[in-house]
PDB file of C-alpha atoms in Angstrom:
ATOM      1  CA  MET H  87       0.006  -0.003   0.000  1.00 95.00           C
ATOM      2  CA  ILE H  88       1.049   3.560  -0.503  1.00 97.00           C
ATOM      3  CA  LEU H  89       0.040   6.394   1.811  1.00 98.00           C
ATOM      4  CA  ALA H  90       0.450   9.980   0.618  1.00 98.00           C
ATOM      5  CA  GLN H  91       1.034  12.452   3.448  1.00 98.00           C
ATOM      6  CA  LEU H  92       0.318  16.163   2.733  1.00 98.00           C
ATOM      7  CA  THR H  93       0.567  18.734   5.455  1.00 98.00           C
ATOM      8  CA  ASP H  94       0.522  22.361   6.316  1.00 98.00           C
ATOM      9  CA  LEU H  95      -1.690  23.568   3.487  1.00 98.00           C
ATOM     10  CA  HIS H  96      -2.596  26.912   5.179  1.00 98.00           C
ATOM     11  CA  ILE H  97      -5.475  27.543   2.798  1.00 98.00           C
ATOM     12  CA  LYS H  98      -6.780  31.106   2.881  1.00 97.00           C
ATOM     13  CA  GLU H  99     -10.020  32.721   1.716  1.00 95.00           C
ATOM     14  CA  GLU H 100     -10.185  33.475  -2.029  1.00 93.00           C
ATOM     15  CA  GLY H 101      -8.127  36.583  -2.828  1.00 91.00           C
ATOM     16  CA  ARG H 102      -5.921  36.385   0.248  1.00 94.00           C
ATOM     17  CA  LEU H 103      -2.227  35.335   0.359  1.00 95.00           C
ATOM     18  CA  ALA H 104      -0.628  33.695   3.398  1.00 94.00           C
ATOM     19  CA  TYR H 105       1.827  36.209   4.954  1.00 93.00           C
ATOM     20  CA  ARG H 106       0.983  38.505   1.983  1.00 92.00           C
ATOM     21  CA  LYS H 107       3.143  36.411  -0.260  1.00 95.00           C
ATOM     22  CA  ILE H 108       2.043  32.762  -0.746  1.00 96.00           C
ATOM     23  CA  ASP H 109      -0.851  31.580  -2.843  1.00 97.00           C
ATOM     24  CA  THR H 110      -1.489  28.463  -0.804  1.00 98.00           C
ATOM     25  CA  SER H 111      -4.419  27.374  -2.918  1.00 97.00           C
ATOM     26  CA  ALA H 112      -2.358  27.417  -6.128  1.00 97.00           C
ATOM     27  CA  ALA H 113       0.350  25.484  -4.256  1.00 97.00           C
ATOM     28  CA  LEU H 114      -2.145  22.841  -3.116  1.00 98.00           C
ATOM     29  CA  GLU H 115      -3.475  22.364  -6.682  1.00 97.00           C
ATOM     30  CA  ALA H 116       0.091  21.970  -7.921  1.00 97.00           C
ATOM     31  CA  ALA H 117       0.688  19.338  -5.313  1.00 97.00           C
ATOM     32  CA  PHE H 118      -2.458  17.469  -6.354  1.00 97.00           C
ATOM     33  CA  ALA H 119      -1.374  17.643  -9.988  1.00 96.00           C
ATOM     34  CA  HIS H 120       2.025  16.256  -9.091  1.00 96.00           C
ATOM     35  CA  LEU H 121       0.394  13.500  -7.015  1.00 96.00           C
ATOM     36  CA  ARG H 122      -1.543  12.467 -10.064  1.00 94.00           C
ATOM     37  CA  THR H 123       1.664  11.962 -12.047  1.00 92.00           C
ATOM     38  CA  GLN H 124       2.768   9.172  -9.670  1.00 93.00           C
ATOM     39  CA  THR H 125       3.033   5.951 -11.631  1.00 92.00           C
ATOM     40  CA  THR H 126       1.466   4.095  -8.697  1.00 93.00           C
ATOM     41  CA  ARG H 127      -1.704   5.575  -7.319  1.00 94.00           C
ATOM     42  CA  PRO H 128      -1.756   6.103  -3.542  1.00 97.00           C
ATOM     43  CA  ASP H 129      -4.367   4.138  -1.595  1.00 97.00           C
ATOM     44  CA  LEU H 130      -4.990   7.011   0.760  1.00 97.00           C
ATOM     45  CA  VAL H 131      -4.093  10.631   1.421  1.00 98.00           C
ATOM     46  CA  LEU H 132      -3.602  11.724   4.988  1.00 98.00           C
ATOM     47  CA  PHE H 133      -3.597  15.480   5.720  1.00 98.00           C
ATOM     48  CA  THR H 134      -1.674  16.006   8.915  1.00 98.00           C
ATOM     49  CA  GLY H 135      -2.872  19.385  10.062  1.00 97.00           C
ATOM     50  CA  ASP H 136      -2.813  23.162   9.427  1.00 98.00           C
ATOM     51  CA  LEU H 137      -5.379  22.536   6.770  1.00 98.00           C
ATOM     52  CA  VAL H 138      -6.264  26.250   6.733  1.00 98.00           C
ATOM     53  CA  ASP H 139      -4.501  29.373   8.019  1.00 97.00           C
ATOM     54  CA  THR H 140      -6.827  30.889  10.602  1.00 97.00           C
ATOM     55  CA  GLY H 141      -9.634  28.389  11.191  1.00 97.00           C
ATOM     56  CA  ARG H 142     -12.315  30.433   9.542  1.00 97.00           C
ATOM     57  CA  PRO H 143     -15.370  28.779   7.969  1.00 98.00           C
ATOM     58  CA  GLU H 144     -14.618  30.537   4.678  1.00 98.00           C
ATOM     59  CA  GLU H 145     -11.188  28.891   4.528  1.00 98.00           C
ATOM     60  CA  TYR H 146     -12.673  25.408   5.127  1.00 98.00           C
ATOM     61  CA  ALA H 147     -15.188  26.121   2.390  1.00 98.00           C
ATOM     62  CA  ARG H 148     -12.376  26.835  -0.038  1.00 98.00           C
ATOM     63  CA  LEU H 149     -10.412  23.751   1.133  1.00 98.00           C
ATOM     64  CA  ARG H 150     -13.483  21.643   0.456  1.00 97.00           C
ATOM     65  CA  THR H 151     -13.616  23.023  -3.120  1.00 97.00           C
ATOM     66  CA  HIS H 152     -10.023  21.928  -3.664  1.00 97.00           C
ATOM     67  CA  LEU H 153     -10.645  18.470  -2.166  1.00 98.00           C
ATOM     68  CA  ALA H 154     -13.605  17.866  -4.435  1.00 95.00           C
ATOM     69  CA  GLY H 155     -11.114  17.444  -7.233  1.00 91.00           C
ATOM     70  CA  LEU H 156      -9.013  14.868  -5.396  1.00 95.00           C
ATOM     71  CA  ASP H 157     -10.007  11.401  -6.690  1.00 92.00           C
ATOM     72  CA  ILE H 158      -8.200   9.495  -3.909  1.00 96.00           C
ATOM     73  CA  PRO H 159      -9.751   8.666  -0.516  1.00 97.00           C
ATOM     74  CA  PHE H 160      -8.537  11.058   2.133  1.00 98.00           C
ATOM     75  CA  PHE H 161      -8.606  11.693   5.836  1.00 98.00           C
ATOM     76  CA  LEU H 162      -8.188  15.076   7.645  1.00 98.00           C
ATOM     77  CA  MET H 163      -6.408  15.927  10.880  1.00 98.00           C
ATOM     78  CA  PRO H 164      -6.213  19.327  12.742  1.00 98.00           C
ATOM     79  CA  GLY H 165      -3.179  21.397  13.411  1.00 98.00           C
ATOM     80  CA  ASN H 166      -2.567  24.476  15.557  1.00 98.00           C
ATOM     81  CA  HIS H 167      -3.933  26.784  12.808  1.00 98.00           C
ATOM     82  CA  ASP H 168      -7.167  24.795  12.640  1.00 98.00           C
ATOM     83  CA  ASP H 169     -10.475  25.106  14.507  1.00 97.00           C
ATOM     84  CA  ARG H 170     -12.153  21.807  15.478  1.00 97.00           C
ATOM     85  CA  ALA H 171     -15.785  23.140  15.333  1.00 96.00           C
ATOM     86  CA  ALA H 172     -15.322  24.835  11.994  1.00 97.00           C
ATOM     87  CA  LEU H 173     -13.550  21.798  10.516  1.00 98.00           C
ATOM     88  CA  ARG H 174     -16.316  19.503  11.702  1.00 97.00           C
ATOM     89  CA  ALA H 175     -18.992  21.882  10.368  1.00 96.00           C
ATOM     90  CA  ALA H 176     -17.398  22.033   6.949  1.00 97.00           C
ATOM     91  CA  PHE H 177     -17.008  18.252   6.662  1.00 97.00           C
ATOM     92  CA  LEU H 178     -20.145  16.815   8.253  1.00 95.00           C
ATOM     93  CA  ASP H 179     -20.012  13.854   5.925  1.00 95.00           C
ATOM     94  CA  HIS H 180     -16.629  12.845   7.417  1.00 97.00           C
ATOM     95  CA  ALA H 181     -17.981  10.832  10.326  1.00 95.00           C
ATOM     96  CA  TYR H 182     -14.535  10.009  11.731  1.00 96.00           C
ATOM     97  CA  LEU H 183     -14.169  13.715  12.717  1.00 96.00           C
ATOM     98  CA  GLY H 184     -16.968  13.277  15.245  1.00 93.00           C
ATOM     99  CA  ARG H 185     -19.743  15.717  15.963  1.00 83.00           C
ATOM    100  CA  GLU H 186     -18.572  17.140  19.312  1.00 75.00           C
ATOM    101  CA  GLY H 187     -16.088  16.673  22.051  1.00 76.00           C
ATOM    102  CA  ASP H 188     -12.490  17.784  22.570  1.00 84.00           C
ATOM    103  CA  ARG H 189     -10.229  15.692  20.364  1.00 94.00           C
ATOM    104  CA  ILE H 190     -10.413  14.552  16.815  1.00 97.00           C
ATOM    105  CA  CYS H 191      -8.648  11.161  17.050  1.00 97.00           C
ATOM    106  CA  TYR H 192      -9.534   8.039  15.113  1.00 97.00           C
ATOM    107  CA  ILE H 193      -8.228   4.768  13.580  1.00 98.00           C
ATOM    108  CA  ILE H 194      -8.114   3.663   9.965  1.00 98.00           C
ATOM    109  CA  GLU H 195      -8.419  -0.128  10.042  1.00 96.00           C
ATOM    110  CA  HIS H 196      -9.145  -1.206   6.470  1.00 94.00           C
ATOM    111  CA  LEU H 197      -5.529  -1.074   5.084  1.00 94.00           C
ATOM    112  CA  PRO H 198      -2.639  -3.506   5.596  1.00 94.00           C
ATOM    113  CA  LEU H 199      -1.015  -0.836   7.770  1.00 97.00           C
ATOM    114  CA  ARG H 200      -3.088   0.316  10.756  1.00 98.00           C
ATOM    115  CA  ILE H 201      -3.201   4.115  11.066  1.00 98.00           C
ATOM    116  CA  ILE H 202      -3.945   5.969  14.315  1.00 98.00           C
ATOM    117  CA  ALA H 203      -4.514   9.714  13.991  1.00 98.00           C
ATOM    118  CA  LEU H 204      -4.080  11.864  17.004  1.00 98.00           C
ATOM    119  CA  ASP H 205      -5.061  15.528  17.774  1.00 98.00           C
ATOM    120  CA  SER H 206      -2.342  17.730  19.227  1.00 98.00           C
ATOM    121  CA  LEU H 207      -4.213  20.998  18.827  1.00 98.00           C
ATOM    122  CA  VAL H 208      -4.325  23.352  21.867  1.00 97.00           C
ATOM    123  CA  PRO H 209      -6.704  26.171  21.016  1.00 96.00           C
ATOM    124  CA  GLY H 210      -5.042  29.589  20.941  1.00 94.00           C
ATOM    125  CA  GLN H 211      -1.532  28.218  21.114  1.00 96.00           C
ATOM    126  CA  GLY H 212       1.164  27.452  18.536  1.00 97.00           C
ATOM    127  CA  GLY H 213       2.465  24.560  20.553  1.00 98.00           C
ATOM    128  CA  GLY H 214       0.613  21.325  21.017  1.00 98.00           C
ATOM    129  CA  ALA H 215      -0.232  18.588  23.514  1.00 98.00           C
ATOM    130  CA  LEU H 216      -1.983  15.263  23.332  1.00 98.00           C
ATOM    131  CA  GLY H 217      -3.382  15.326  26.865  1.00 97.00           C
ATOM    132  CA  GLU H 218      -3.696  12.537  29.415  1.00 97.00           C
ATOM    133  CA  GLY H 219      -7.015  11.253  28.143  1.00 96.00           C
ATOM    134  CA  GLN H 220      -5.881  10.929  24.577  1.00 97.00           C
ATOM    135  CA  LEU H 221      -2.646   9.277  25.610  1.00 98.00           C
ATOM    136  CA  ASP H 222      -4.576   6.719  27.605  1.00 97.00           C
ATOM    137  CA  TRP H 223      -6.802   6.111  24.560  1.00 97.00           C
ATOM    138  CA  LEU H 224      -3.703   5.636  22.394  1.00 98.00           C
ATOM    139  CA  ALA H 225      -2.187   3.156  24.833  1.00 98.00           C
ATOM    140  CA  ALA H 226      -5.404   1.123  24.906  1.00 98.00           C
ATOM    141  CA  ARG H 227      -5.683   1.077  21.104  1.00 98.00           C
ATOM    142  CA  LEU H 228      -2.090  -0.012  20.656  1.00 98.00           C
ATOM    143  CA  ALA H 229      -2.554  -2.770  23.240  1.00 98.00           C
ATOM    144  CA  GLU H 230      -5.496  -4.128  21.282  1.00 97.00           C
ATOM    145  CA  GLN H 231      -3.387  -5.251  18.278  1.00 97.00           C
ATOM    146  CA  PRO H 232       0.200  -5.587  19.482  1.00 97.00           C
ATOM    147  CA  ASP H 233       1.290  -7.615  16.426  1.00 95.00           C
ATOM    148  CA  ARG H 234      -0.225  -5.503  13.704  1.00 96.00           C
ATOM    149  CA  PRO H 235       2.106  -2.960  11.972  1.00 97.00           C
ATOM    150  CA  THR H 236       0.896   0.475  12.925  1.00 98.00           C
ATOM    151  CA  LEU H 237       1.514   4.073  11.909  1.00 98.00           C
ATOM    152  CA  VAL H 238       0.733   6.931  14.348  1.00 98.00           C
ATOM    153  CA  ALA H 239       0.216  10.408  13.083  1.00 98.00           C
ATOM    154  CA  LEU H 240      -0.113  13.779  14.737  1.00 98.00           C
ATOM    155  CA  HIS H 241       0.533  17.422  13.768  1.00 98.00           C
ATOM    156  CA  HIS H 242       3.325  18.461  16.132  1.00 98.00           C
ATOM    157  CA  PRO H 243       6.493  16.403  15.985  1.00 98.00           C
ATOM    158  CA  PRO H 244       7.505  14.768  19.220  1.00 98.00           C
ATOM    159  CA  PHE H 245      11.212  15.471  18.893  1.00 98.00           C
ATOM    160  CA  ALA H 246      13.379  18.620  18.831  1.00 97.00           C
ATOM    161  CA  THR H 247      14.510  19.658  15.344  1.00 97.00           C
ATOM    162  CA  GLY H 248      17.210  22.126  16.120  1.00 96.00           C
ATOM    163  CA  ILE H 249      15.116  24.924  14.569  1.00 96.00           C
ATOM    164  CA  GLY H 250      14.746  26.900  17.708  1.00 95.00           C
ATOM    165  CA  HIS H 251      11.630  28.959  17.143  1.00 94.00           C
ATOM    166  CA  MET H 252       9.721  25.851  15.998  1.00 96.00           C
ATOM    167  CA  ASP H 253      11.001  23.735  18.924  1.00 96.00           C
ATOM    168  CA  GLN H 254       9.620  26.400  21.262  1.00 95.00           C
ATOM    169  CA  ILE H 255       6.120  25.525  19.992  1.00 97.00           C
ATOM    170  CA  GLY H 256       6.553  21.747  19.839  1.00 97.00           C
ATOM    171  CA  LEU H 257       4.683  18.966  21.638  1.00 98.00           C
ATOM    172  CA  ALA H 258       4.522  19.684  25.387  1.00 98.00           C
ATOM    173  CA  ASP H 259       3.892  16.092  26.515  1.00 97.00           C
ATOM    174  CA  SER H 260       6.322  14.322  24.137  1.00 98.00           C
ATOM    175  CA  ALA H 261       7.971  12.388  27.013  1.00 98.00           C
ATOM    176  CA  ALA H 262       4.670  10.758  28.032  1.00 98.00           C
ATOM    177  CA  PHE H 263       3.985  10.025  24.367  1.00 98.00           C
ATOM    178  CA  ALA H 264       7.410   8.500  23.975  1.00 98.00           C
ATOM    179  CA  GLU H 265       6.810   6.096  26.977  1.00 98.00           C
ATOM    180  CA  ILE H 266       3.711   4.692  25.212  1.00 98.00           C
ATOM    181  CA  ILE H 267       5.356   4.351  21.789  1.00 98.00           C
ATOM    182  CA  ALA H 268       8.464   2.648  23.251  1.00 98.00           C
ATOM    183  CA  ARG H 269       6.200  -0.108  24.716  1.00 98.00           C
ATOM    184  CA  HIS H 270       4.786  -1.004  21.338  1.00 98.00           C
ATOM    185  CA  PRO H 271       7.332  -2.201  18.752  1.00 97.00           C
ATOM    186  CA  GLN H 272       4.554  -2.592  16.160  1.00 97.00           C
ATOM    187  CA  VAL H 273       4.673   1.127  15.576  1.00 98.00           C
ATOM    188  CA  GLU H 274       6.563   1.436  12.334  1.00 97.00           C
ATOM    189  CA  ARG H 275       6.546   5.182  12.068  1.00 98.00           C
ATOM    190  CA  VAL H 276       5.330   8.391  13.745  1.00 98.00           C
ATOM    191  CA  LEU H 277       4.318  10.980  11.212  1.00 98.00           C
ATOM    192  CA  SER H 278       3.889  14.696  11.750  1.00 98.00           C
ATOM    193  CA  GLY H 279       3.978  18.123  10.109  1.00 98.00           C
ATOM    194  CA  HIS H 280       4.133  21.609  11.686  1.00 98.00           C
ATOM    195  CA  VAL H 281       7.843  22.369  10.927  1.00 98.00           C
ATOM    196  CA  HIS H 282       7.449  22.706   7.128  1.00 98.00           C
ATOM    197  CA  ARG H 283      10.589  20.659   6.391  1.00 98.00           C
ATOM    198  CA  PRO H 284      11.407  16.974   5.718  1.00 98.00           C
ATOM    199  CA  ILE H 285      13.108  15.843   8.926  1.00 98.00           C
ATOM    200  CA  HIS H 286      13.682  12.375  10.388  1.00 97.00           C
ATOM    201  CA  ALA H 287      14.794  11.235  13.801  1.00 98.00           C
ATOM    202  CA  ARG H 288      15.186   7.948  15.660  1.00 98.00           C
ATOM    203  CA  TRP H 289      12.745   8.334  18.580  1.00 98.00           C
ATOM    204  CA  ALA H 290      11.129   6.071  21.213  1.00 98.00           C
ATOM    205  CA  GLY H 291      12.456   2.928  19.450  1.00 97.00           C
ATOM    206  CA  THR H 292      10.992   3.808  16.071  1.00 98.00           C
ATOM    207  CA  ILE H 293      11.361   6.533  13.417  1.00 98.00           C
ATOM    208  CA  ALA H 294       9.628   9.879  13.691  1.00 98.00           C
ATOM    209  CA  SER H 295       9.358  12.050  10.635  1.00 98.00           C
ATOM    210  CA  ILE H 296       8.138  15.486   9.486  1.00 98.00           C
ATOM    211  CA  ALA H 297       6.820  16.111   5.968  1.00 98.00           C
ATOM    212  CA  PRO H 298       7.380  19.322   4.002  1.00 98.00           C
ATOM    213  CA  SER H 299       4.602  21.748   3.461  1.00 98.00           C
ATOM    214  CA  THR H 300       2.594  21.835   0.272  1.00 98.00           C
ATOM    215  CA  ALA H 301       3.167  25.605   0.256  1.00 97.00           C
ATOM    216  CA  HIS H 302       6.062  27.434   2.016  1.00 97.00           C
ATOM    217  CA  GLN H 303       8.990  25.940   4.021  1.00 98.00           C
ATOM    218  CA  VAL H 304      10.498  27.047   7.273  1.00 98.00           C
ATOM    219  CA  ALA H 305      13.988  28.492   6.850  1.00 97.00           C
ATOM    220  CA  LEU H 306      16.690  25.950   7.628  1.00 97.00           C
ATOM    221  CA  ASP H 307      18.568  27.881  10.324  1.00 96.00           C
ATOM    222  CA  LEU H 308      19.947  25.869  13.226  1.00 96.00           C
ATOM    223  CA  ARG H 309      21.114  28.721  15.405  1.00 90.00           C
ATOM    224  CA  PRO H 310      19.326  28.605  18.743  1.00 85.00           C
ATOM    225  CA  ASP H 311      18.270  32.226  18.420  1.00 88.00           C
ATOM    226  CA  ALA H 312      17.398  32.089  14.726  1.00 88.00           C
ATOM    227  CA  PRO H 313      14.445  34.338  13.807  1.00 92.00           C
ATOM    228  CA  SER H 314      11.147  32.894  12.696  1.00 95.00           C
ATOM    229  CA  ALA H 315      11.191  32.953   8.906  1.00 96.00           C
ATOM    230  CA  PHE H 316      10.020  31.042   5.828  1.00 96.00           C
ATOM    231  CA  VAL H 317      11.492  30.454   2.404  1.00 96.00           C
ATOM    232  CA  LEU H 318       9.967  29.735  -0.989  1.00 95.00           C
ATOM    233  CA  GLU H 319      11.791  26.478  -1.479  1.00 96.00           C
ATOM    234  CA  PRO H 320       9.869  23.922  -3.632  1.00 96.00           C
ATOM    235  CA  ALA H 321       6.870  22.438  -1.926  1.00 97.00           C
ATOM    236  CA  GLY H 322       6.615  18.674  -1.310  1.00 98.00           C
ATOM    237  CA  TYR H 323       4.829  15.795   0.311  1.00 98.00           C
ATOM    238  CA  GLN H 324       5.738  12.259   1.371  1.00 98.00           C
ATOM    239  CA  LEU H 325       4.821   8.831   0.081  1.00 98.00           C
ATOM    240  CA  HIS H 326       4.953   6.008   2.614  1.00 98.00           C
ATOM    241  CA  HIS H 327       5.259   2.585   1.003  1.00 97.00           C
ATOM    242  CA  PHE H 328       4.345  -0.525   2.996  1.00 96.00           C
ATOM    243  CA  THR H 329       4.489  -4.199   2.023  1.00 94.00           C
ATOM    244  CA  PRO H 330       3.328  -6.711   4.659  1.00 91.00           C
ATOM    245  CA  GLY H 331       6.350  -8.554   6.100  1.00 87.00           C
ATOM    246  CA  ALA H 332       8.724  -5.874   4.843  1.00 88.00           C
ATOM    247  CA  ALA H 333       9.915  -2.433   6.018  1.00 85.00           C
ATOM    248  CA  LEU H 334       7.899   0.729   5.735  1.00 95.00           C
ATOM    249  CA  THR H 335       9.822   3.093   3.453  1.00 96.00           C
ATOM    250  CA  SER H 336       9.238   6.777   2.976  1.00 97.00           C
ATOM    251  CA  HIS H 337       9.946   9.046   0.037  1.00 97.00           C
ATOM    252  CA  THR H 338       9.864  12.846  -0.224  1.00 97.00           C
ATOM    253  CA  ALA H 339       8.298  14.058  -3.530  1.00 97.00           C
ATOM    254  CA  ILE H 340       9.276  17.589  -4.635  1.00 96.00           C
ATOM    255  CA  VAL H 341       6.453  19.351  -6.439  1.00 97.00           C
ATOM    256  CA  GLY H 342       7.339  20.735  -9.831  1.00 93.00           C
ATOM    257  CA  ASP H 343       7.361  20.020 -13.539  1.00 90.00           C
ATOM    258  CA  TRP H 344      10.785  18.383 -13.682  1.00 89.00           C
ATOM    259  CA  ALA H 345      12.420  17.167 -16.876  1.00 89.00           C
ATOM    260  CA  GLY H 346      12.675  13.349 -17.320  1.00 88.00           C
ATOM    261  CA  PRO H 347      12.616  10.533 -16.492  1.00 89.00           C
ATOM    262  CA  PHE H 348      15.525   9.753 -18.830  1.00 90.00           C
ATOM    263  CA  PRO H 349      17.196   6.322 -19.450  1.00 91.00           C
ATOM    264  CA  PHE H 350      20.765   5.860 -18.328  1.00 91.00           C
ATOM    265  CA  PHE H 351      23.499   5.509 -21.023  1.00 87.00           C
ATOM    266  CA  ASP H 352      27.138   4.729 -20.700  1.00 81.00           C
ATOM    267  CA  GLU H 353      29.903   6.809 -22.338  1.00 84.00           C
ATOM    268  CA  GLU H 354      29.567   4.822 -25.533  1.00 79.00           C
ATOM    269  CA  GLY H 355      25.892   5.520 -25.753  1.00 80.00           C
ATOM    270  CA  ARG H 356      24.778   1.993 -24.745  1.00 84.00           C
ATOM    271  CA  LEU H 357      21.683   1.690 -22.625  1.00 86.00           C
ATOM    272  CA  ILE H 358      22.414   0.667 -19.045  1.00 84.00           C
ATOM    273  CA  GLU H 359      19.877  -1.937 -17.997  1.00 76.00           C
TER     274      GLU H 359
END
């Protein structure tokens, strides 16, 4: 199976640019167009938060218009820029989001790889937390199927990246989260977004990763006091490839109209098989 992970869309109302510079809607459509060029169609698209920029109903309405053109099953998750009530109201037909309550957490069971989606949104804050109740829920769900390969997803990464201003708004209860993940070796990967860069780390006995944004990227500046800034590097998304009995592998796709693919030839012009 192939899971496409898209994150940090930051969709705005029509006519508005993110940070007065980025047309996030055009960027998302470009990402969808690039996704359609994949020679193997993804089985599922998982959007790991910051679906819109300010959580306004008008932004979710525009997001819904974009998603109407996506011909692959998809699931939505909230990030710190989202609003749970507005998200649920805009996607009433997505029953997994629930109708009320605090957290939007759910399990996707019908694929070879079990997917557990968590909610790290703390309203009014850039940083995130899972909370004791959701952590208990996660521990119980992992204990139900200890031998089934599982992927856990959330918006805020559970590890420090070295990008100081983003680490300051990271996951507050990452240590408690790590204790649970470390007890469950069936967790193949922990996926996240938030930092707008492709980053990987060994964490809690597994691999934790961050996908790039479909729009703008956070500046790669590892000084502890680096200012908060973004760059217009190429957008991207990740493809997670899983075969039962084999390793889960992850690939970062860079959005763009790139030349190729070209066959390989040696110096004499002979095709290299």
